[in-house]
mmCIF file of C-alpha atoms in Angstrom:
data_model
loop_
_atom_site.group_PDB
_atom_site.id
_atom_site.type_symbol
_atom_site.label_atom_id
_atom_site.label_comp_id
_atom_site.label_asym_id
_atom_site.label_seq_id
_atom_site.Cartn_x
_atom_site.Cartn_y
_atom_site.Cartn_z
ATOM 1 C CA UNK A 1126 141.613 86.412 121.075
ATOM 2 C CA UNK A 1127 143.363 84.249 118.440
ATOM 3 C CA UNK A 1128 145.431 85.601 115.785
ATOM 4 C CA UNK A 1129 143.051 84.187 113.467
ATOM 5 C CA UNK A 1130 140.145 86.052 114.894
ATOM 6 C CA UNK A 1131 141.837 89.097 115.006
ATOM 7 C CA UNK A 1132 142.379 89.063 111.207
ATOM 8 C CA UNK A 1133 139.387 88.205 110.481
ATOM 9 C CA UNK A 1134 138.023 91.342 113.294
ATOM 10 C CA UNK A 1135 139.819 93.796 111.024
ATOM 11 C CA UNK A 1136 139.185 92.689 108.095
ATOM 12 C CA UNK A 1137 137.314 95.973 105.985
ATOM 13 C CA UNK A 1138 133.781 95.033 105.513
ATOM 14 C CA UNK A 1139 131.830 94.927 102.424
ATOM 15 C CA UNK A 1140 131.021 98.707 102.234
ATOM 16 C CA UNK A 1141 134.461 99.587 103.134
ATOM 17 C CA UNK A 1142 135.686 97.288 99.653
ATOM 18 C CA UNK A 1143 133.119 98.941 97.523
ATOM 19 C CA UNK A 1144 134.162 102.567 98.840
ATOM 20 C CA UNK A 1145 137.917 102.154 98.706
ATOM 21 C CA UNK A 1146 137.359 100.405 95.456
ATOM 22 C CA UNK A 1147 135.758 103.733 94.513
ATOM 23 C CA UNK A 1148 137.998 105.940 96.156
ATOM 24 C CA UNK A 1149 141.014 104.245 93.812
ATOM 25 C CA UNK A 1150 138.878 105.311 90.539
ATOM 26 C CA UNK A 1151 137.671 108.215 91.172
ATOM 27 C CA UNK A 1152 140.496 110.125 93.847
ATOM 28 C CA UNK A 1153 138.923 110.939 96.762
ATOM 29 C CA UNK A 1154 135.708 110.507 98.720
ATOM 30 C CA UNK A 1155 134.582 114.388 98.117
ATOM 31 C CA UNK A 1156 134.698 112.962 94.305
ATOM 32 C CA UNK A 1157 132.098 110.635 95.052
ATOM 33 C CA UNK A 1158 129.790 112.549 97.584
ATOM 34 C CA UNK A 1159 129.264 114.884 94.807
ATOM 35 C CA UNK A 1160 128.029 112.196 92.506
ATOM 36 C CA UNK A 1161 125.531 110.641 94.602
ATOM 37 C CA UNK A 1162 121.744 110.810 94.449
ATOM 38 C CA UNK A 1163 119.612 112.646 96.807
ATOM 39 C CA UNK A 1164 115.738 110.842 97.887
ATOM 40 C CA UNK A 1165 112.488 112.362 98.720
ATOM 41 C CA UNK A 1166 111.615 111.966 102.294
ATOM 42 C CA UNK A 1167 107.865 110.489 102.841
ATOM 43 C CA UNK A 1168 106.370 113.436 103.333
ATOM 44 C CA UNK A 1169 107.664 114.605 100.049
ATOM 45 C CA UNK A 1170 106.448 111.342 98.266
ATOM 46 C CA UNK A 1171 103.098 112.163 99.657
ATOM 47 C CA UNK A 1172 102.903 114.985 98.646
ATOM 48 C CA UNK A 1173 103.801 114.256 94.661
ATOM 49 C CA UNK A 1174 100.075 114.255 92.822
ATOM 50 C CA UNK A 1175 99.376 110.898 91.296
ATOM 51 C CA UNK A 1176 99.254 112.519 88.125
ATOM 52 C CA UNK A 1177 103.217 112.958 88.194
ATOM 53 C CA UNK A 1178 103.358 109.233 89.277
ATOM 54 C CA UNK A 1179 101.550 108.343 86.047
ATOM 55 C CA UNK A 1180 103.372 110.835 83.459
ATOM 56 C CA UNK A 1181 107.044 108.815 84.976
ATOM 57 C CA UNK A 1182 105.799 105.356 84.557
ATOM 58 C CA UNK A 1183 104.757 107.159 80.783
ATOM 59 C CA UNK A 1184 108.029 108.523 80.124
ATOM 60 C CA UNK A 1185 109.681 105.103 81.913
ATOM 61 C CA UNK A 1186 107.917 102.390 78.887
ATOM 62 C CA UNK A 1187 108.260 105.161 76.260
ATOM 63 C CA UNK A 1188 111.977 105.215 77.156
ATOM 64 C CA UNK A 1189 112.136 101.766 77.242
ATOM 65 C CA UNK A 1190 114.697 100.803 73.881
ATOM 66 C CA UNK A 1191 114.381 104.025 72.620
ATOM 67 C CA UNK A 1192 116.337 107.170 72.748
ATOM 68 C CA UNK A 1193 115.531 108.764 76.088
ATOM 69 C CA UNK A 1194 116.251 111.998 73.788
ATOM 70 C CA UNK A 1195 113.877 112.547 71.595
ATOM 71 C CA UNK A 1196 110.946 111.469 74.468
ATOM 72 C CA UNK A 1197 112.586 114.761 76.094
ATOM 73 C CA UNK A 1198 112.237 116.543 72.928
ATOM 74 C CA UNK A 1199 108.473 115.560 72.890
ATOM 75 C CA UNK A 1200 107.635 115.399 76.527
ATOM 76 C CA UNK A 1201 105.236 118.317 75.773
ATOM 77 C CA UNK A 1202 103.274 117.026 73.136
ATOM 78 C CA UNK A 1203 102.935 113.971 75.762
ATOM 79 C CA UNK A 1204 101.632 115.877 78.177
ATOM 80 C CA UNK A 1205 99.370 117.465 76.171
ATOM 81 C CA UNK A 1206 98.368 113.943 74.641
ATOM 82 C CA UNK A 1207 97.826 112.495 77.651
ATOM 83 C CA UNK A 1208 95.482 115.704 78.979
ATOM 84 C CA UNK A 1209 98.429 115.819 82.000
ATOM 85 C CA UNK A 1210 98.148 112.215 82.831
ATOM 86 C CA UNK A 1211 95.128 112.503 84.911
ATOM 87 C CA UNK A 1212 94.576 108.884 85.316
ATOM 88 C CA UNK A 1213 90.858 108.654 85.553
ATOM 89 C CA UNK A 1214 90.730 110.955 82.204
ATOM 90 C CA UNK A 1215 93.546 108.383 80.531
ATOM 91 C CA UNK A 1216 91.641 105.632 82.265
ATOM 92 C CA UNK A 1217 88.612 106.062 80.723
ATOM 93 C CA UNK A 1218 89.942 106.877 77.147
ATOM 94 C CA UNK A 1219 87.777 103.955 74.592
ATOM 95 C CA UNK A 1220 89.544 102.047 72.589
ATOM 96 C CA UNK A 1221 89.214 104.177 69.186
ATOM 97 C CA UNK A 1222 90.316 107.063 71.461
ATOM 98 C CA UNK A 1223 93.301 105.532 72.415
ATOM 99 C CA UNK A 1224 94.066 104.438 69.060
ATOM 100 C CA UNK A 1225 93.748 107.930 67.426
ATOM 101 C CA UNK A 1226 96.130 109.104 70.281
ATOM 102 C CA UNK A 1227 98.823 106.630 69.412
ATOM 103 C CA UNK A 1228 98.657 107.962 65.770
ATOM 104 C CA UNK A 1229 99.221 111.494 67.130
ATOM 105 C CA UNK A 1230 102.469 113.071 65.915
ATOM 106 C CA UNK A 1231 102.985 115.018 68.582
ATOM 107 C CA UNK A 1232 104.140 112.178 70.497
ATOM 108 C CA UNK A 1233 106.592 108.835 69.617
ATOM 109 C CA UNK A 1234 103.560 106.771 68.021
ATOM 110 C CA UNK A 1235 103.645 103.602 69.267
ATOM 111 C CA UNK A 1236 99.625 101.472 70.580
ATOM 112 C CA UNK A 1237 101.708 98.899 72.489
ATOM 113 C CA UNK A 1238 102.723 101.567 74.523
ATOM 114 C CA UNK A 1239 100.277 103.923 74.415
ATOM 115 C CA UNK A 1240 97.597 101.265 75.502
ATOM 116 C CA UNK A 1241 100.424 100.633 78.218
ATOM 117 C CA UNK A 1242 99.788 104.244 79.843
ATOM 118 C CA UNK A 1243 96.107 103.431 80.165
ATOM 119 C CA UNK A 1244 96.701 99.837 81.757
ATOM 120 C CA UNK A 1245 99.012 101.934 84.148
ATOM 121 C CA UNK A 1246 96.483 104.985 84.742
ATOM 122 C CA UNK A 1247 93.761 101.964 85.684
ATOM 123 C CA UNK A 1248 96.621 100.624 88.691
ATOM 124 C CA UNK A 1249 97.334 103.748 90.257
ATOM 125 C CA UNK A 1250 93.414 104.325 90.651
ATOM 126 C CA UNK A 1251 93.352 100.505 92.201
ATOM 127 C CA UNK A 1252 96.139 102.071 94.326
ATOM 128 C CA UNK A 1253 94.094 105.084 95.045
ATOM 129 C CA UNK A 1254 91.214 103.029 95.914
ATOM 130 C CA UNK A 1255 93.525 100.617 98.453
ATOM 131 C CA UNK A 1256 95.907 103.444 100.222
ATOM 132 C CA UNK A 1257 94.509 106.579 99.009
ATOM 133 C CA UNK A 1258 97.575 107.677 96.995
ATOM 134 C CA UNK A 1259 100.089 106.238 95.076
ATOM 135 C CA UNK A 1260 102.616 108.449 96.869
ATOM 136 C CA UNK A 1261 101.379 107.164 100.030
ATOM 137 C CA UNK A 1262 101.471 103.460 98.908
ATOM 138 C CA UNK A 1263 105.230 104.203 98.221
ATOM 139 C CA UNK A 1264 106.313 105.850 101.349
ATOM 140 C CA UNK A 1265 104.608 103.198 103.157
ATOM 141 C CA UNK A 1266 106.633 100.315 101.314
ATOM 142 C CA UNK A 1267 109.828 100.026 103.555
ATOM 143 C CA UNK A 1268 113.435 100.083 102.054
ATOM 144 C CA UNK A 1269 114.329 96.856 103.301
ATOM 145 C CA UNK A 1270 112.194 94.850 101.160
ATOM 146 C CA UNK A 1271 112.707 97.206 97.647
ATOM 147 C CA UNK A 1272 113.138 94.348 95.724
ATOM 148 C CA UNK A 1273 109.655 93.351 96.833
ATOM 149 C CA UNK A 1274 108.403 96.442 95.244
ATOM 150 C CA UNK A 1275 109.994 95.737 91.880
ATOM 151 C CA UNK A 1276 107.972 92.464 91.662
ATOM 152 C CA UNK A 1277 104.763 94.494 92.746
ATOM 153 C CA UNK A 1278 104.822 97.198 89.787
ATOM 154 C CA UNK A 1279 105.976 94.174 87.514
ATOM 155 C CA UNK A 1280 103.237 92.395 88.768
ATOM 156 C CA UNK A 1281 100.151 94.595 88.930
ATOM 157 C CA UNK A 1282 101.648 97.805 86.906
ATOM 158 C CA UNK A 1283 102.235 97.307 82.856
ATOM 159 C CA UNK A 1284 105.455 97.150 81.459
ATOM 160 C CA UNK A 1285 107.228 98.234 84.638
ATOM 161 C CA UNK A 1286 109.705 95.230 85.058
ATOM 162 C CA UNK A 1287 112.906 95.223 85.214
ATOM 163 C CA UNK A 1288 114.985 98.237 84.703
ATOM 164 C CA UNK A 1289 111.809 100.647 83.882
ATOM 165 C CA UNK A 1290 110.340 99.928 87.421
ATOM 166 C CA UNK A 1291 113.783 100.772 89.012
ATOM 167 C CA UNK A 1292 114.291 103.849 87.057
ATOM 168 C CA UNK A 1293 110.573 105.070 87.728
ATOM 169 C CA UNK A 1294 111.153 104.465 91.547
ATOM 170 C CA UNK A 1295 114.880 106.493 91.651
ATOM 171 C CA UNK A 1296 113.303 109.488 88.828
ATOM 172 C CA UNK A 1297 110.482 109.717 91.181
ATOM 173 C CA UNK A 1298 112.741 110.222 94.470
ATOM 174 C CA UNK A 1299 111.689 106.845 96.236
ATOM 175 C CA UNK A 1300 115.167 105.187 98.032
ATOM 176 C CA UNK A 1301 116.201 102.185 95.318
ATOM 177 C CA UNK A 1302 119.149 100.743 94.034
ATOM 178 C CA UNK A 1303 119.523 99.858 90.584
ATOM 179 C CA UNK A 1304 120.976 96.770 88.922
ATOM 180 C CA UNK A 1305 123.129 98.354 86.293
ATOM 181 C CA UNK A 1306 125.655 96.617 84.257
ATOM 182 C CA UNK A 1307 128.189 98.630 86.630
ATOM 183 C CA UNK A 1308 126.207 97.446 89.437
ATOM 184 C CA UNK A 1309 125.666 94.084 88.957
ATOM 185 C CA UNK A 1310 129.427 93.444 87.693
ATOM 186 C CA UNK A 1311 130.556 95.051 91.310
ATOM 187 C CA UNK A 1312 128.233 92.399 92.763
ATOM 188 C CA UNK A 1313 129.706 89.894 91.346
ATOM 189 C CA UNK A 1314 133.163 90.797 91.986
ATOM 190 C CA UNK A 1315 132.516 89.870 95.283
ATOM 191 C CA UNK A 1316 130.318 87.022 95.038
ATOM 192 C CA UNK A 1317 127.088 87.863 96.174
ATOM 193 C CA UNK A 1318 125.668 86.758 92.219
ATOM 194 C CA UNK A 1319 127.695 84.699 89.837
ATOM 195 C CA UNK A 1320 125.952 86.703 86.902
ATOM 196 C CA UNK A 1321 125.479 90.603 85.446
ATOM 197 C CA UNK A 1322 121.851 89.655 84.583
ATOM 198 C CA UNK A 1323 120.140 89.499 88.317
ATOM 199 C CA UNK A 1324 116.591 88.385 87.856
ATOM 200 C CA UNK A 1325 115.690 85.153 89.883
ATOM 201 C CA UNK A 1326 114.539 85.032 93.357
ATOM 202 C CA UNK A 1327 117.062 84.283 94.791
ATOM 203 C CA UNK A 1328 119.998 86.387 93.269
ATOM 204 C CA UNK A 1329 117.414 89.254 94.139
ATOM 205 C CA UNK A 1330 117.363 88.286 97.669
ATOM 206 C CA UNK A 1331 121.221 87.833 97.726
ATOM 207 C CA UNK A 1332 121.620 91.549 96.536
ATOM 208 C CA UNK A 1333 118.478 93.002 98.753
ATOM 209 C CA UNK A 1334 120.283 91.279 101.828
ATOM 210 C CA UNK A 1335 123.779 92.719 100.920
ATOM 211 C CA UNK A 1336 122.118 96.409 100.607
ATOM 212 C CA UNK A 1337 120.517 95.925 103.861
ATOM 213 C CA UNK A 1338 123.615 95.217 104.981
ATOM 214 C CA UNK A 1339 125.692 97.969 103.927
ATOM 215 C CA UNK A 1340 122.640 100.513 104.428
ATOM 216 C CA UNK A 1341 122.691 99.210 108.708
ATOM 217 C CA UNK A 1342 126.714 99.865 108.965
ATOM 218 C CA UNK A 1343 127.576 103.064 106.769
ATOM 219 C CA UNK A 1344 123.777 104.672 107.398
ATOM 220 C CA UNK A 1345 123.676 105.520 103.265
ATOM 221 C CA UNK A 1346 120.577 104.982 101.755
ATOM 222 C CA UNK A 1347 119.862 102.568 98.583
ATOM 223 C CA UNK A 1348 120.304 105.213 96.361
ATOM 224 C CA UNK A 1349 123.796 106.398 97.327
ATOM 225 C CA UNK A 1350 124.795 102.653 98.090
ATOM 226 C CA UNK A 1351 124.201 101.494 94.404
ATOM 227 C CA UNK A 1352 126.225 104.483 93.125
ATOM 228 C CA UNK A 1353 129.075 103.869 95.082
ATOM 229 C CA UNK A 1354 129.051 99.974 93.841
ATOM 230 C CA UNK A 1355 128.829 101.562 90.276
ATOM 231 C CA UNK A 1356 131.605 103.486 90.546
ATOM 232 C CA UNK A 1357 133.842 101.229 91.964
ATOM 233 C CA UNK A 1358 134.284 99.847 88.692
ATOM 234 C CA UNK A 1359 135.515 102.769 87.085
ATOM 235 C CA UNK A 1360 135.538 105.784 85.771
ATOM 236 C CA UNK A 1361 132.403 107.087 84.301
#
C-alpha cells in the first residue's frame, strides 16, 4: 500500500464529519442520541387509519406560512369541521358546503386551503382504491428512493411540496430527512449542493445518494441522519 492510499484509507468518512462536527457543538454523542427522532415501523404505518393521514396533510397546508400555534390552539374546531377527516365525507362535501366551512370560525378561515383538504381527501381515496391504504402505500415506498416520494405527494397530493410533504411524512412517523436551512447549509459545507435552496433534480439526487450513503455505513435511519447534519451546525 502507498502512503497515499493509506491516507486516503483513513480518512473519516462523510458520516463520521457530520457526527464529529456535531459532537464539537453539542459535547458528546449521548447529547445527540437524545435529540434524535424515533420512526414507525411498517406495521405501525399500516396500522394508522387514513383518516389520521388526511387530518396531517390538513394541519401540514394550514401550517404552511402561518403560525403552527394558533392551528394547535384550533386543532379541535378542525376536527370537528372536518367531521374527523373522513375522506369520503370531506370528499364529497359540494362546493357551497365547502365554502360555508371555510367561513367557519372555529377554524383559521382560509377556501384556498380549505378546498385544499378536499383535493387531498379525493388522493388518499385514489390511494385507497390502488394499494388499499394510504398507510400501506407508504410502508411499501422504500427509503432509498424518499425523494421520489416527495415528488409523488407534490405531484398527485395538493399543496404538499416542498417542506409540507417532508414534514407530513416525519409528523406521521414515515423514515425522511428534511431539507432544513440547517440541513441544507451542512450539505453544502461539504459539497454535495452548491445552494441552501435544494429543489432541482439533480441536487435532490445528490442529497438522496449521500443519505443512502451514510444510512448503509452507520445503520441510522433518514430521520436520525438529517438531525445529526442539522446539528452539526450548531447549537439549537
Amino acid at each position: 500500500m502507498t502512503r497515499s492510499n493509506a491516507k486516503t484509507s483513513l480518512a473519516p468518512s462523510l458520516y463520521q464529519r457530520f457526527l464529529e462536527r456535531a459532537i464539537i457543538q453539542h459535547g458528546s454523542v449521548m447529547a445527540i442520541e437524545e435529540r434524535l427522532p424515533t420512526n414507525l415501523d411498517k406495521a405501525a404505518l399500516i396500522a394508522i387509519k387514513d383518516d389520521r393521514y388526511l387530518a396531517e396533510m390538513a394541519a401540514c397546508v394550514f401550517r404552511a406560512g402561518f403560525v403552527w400555534r394558533i392551528i394547535r390552539l384550533k386543532w379541535e374546531g378542525f376536527e370537528t369541521v372536518f367531521n374527523n377527516f373522513l375522506p369520503i365525507w370531506v370528499a364529497s362535501r359540494s362546493p357551497e358546503q365547502i365554502e360555508d366551512m371555510a367561513t367557519d370560525t372555529r377554524i383559521v378561515r382560509n377556501l384556498t386551503k380549505v378546498k385544499s383538504v378536499q383535493e387531498n381527501a379525493l388522493f388518499i381515496l385514489d390511494i385507497q382504491r390502488e394499494f388499499g391504504s394510504f398507510g400501506g402505500f407508504l410502508a411499501d415506498w422504500p427509503e432509498d428512493d424518499i425523494v421520489g416520494l416527495w415528488t409523488y405527494l407534490k405531484k398527485h397530493g395538493n399543496r404538499l411540496g416542498g417542506n409540507s410533504g417532508q414534514y407530513f411524512l416525519r409528523f406521521m412517523g414515515k423514515d425522511t430527512f428534511i431539507l432544513s436551512r440547517d440541513v441544507c447549509t451542512a450539505l453544502c459545507a461539504e459539497g454535495i449542493v452548491d445552494k441552501t435552496t435544494i429543489t432541482n433534480k439533480r441536487d435532490l439526487a445528490a442529497v438522496q445518494a449521500a443519505f443512502n450513503e451514510m444510512r448503509s455505513e452507520s445503520g441510522r435511519s433518514l430521520a436520525e441522519l438529517s438531525m445529526i447534519l442539522a446539528l452539526s451546525i450548531g447549537p439549537a
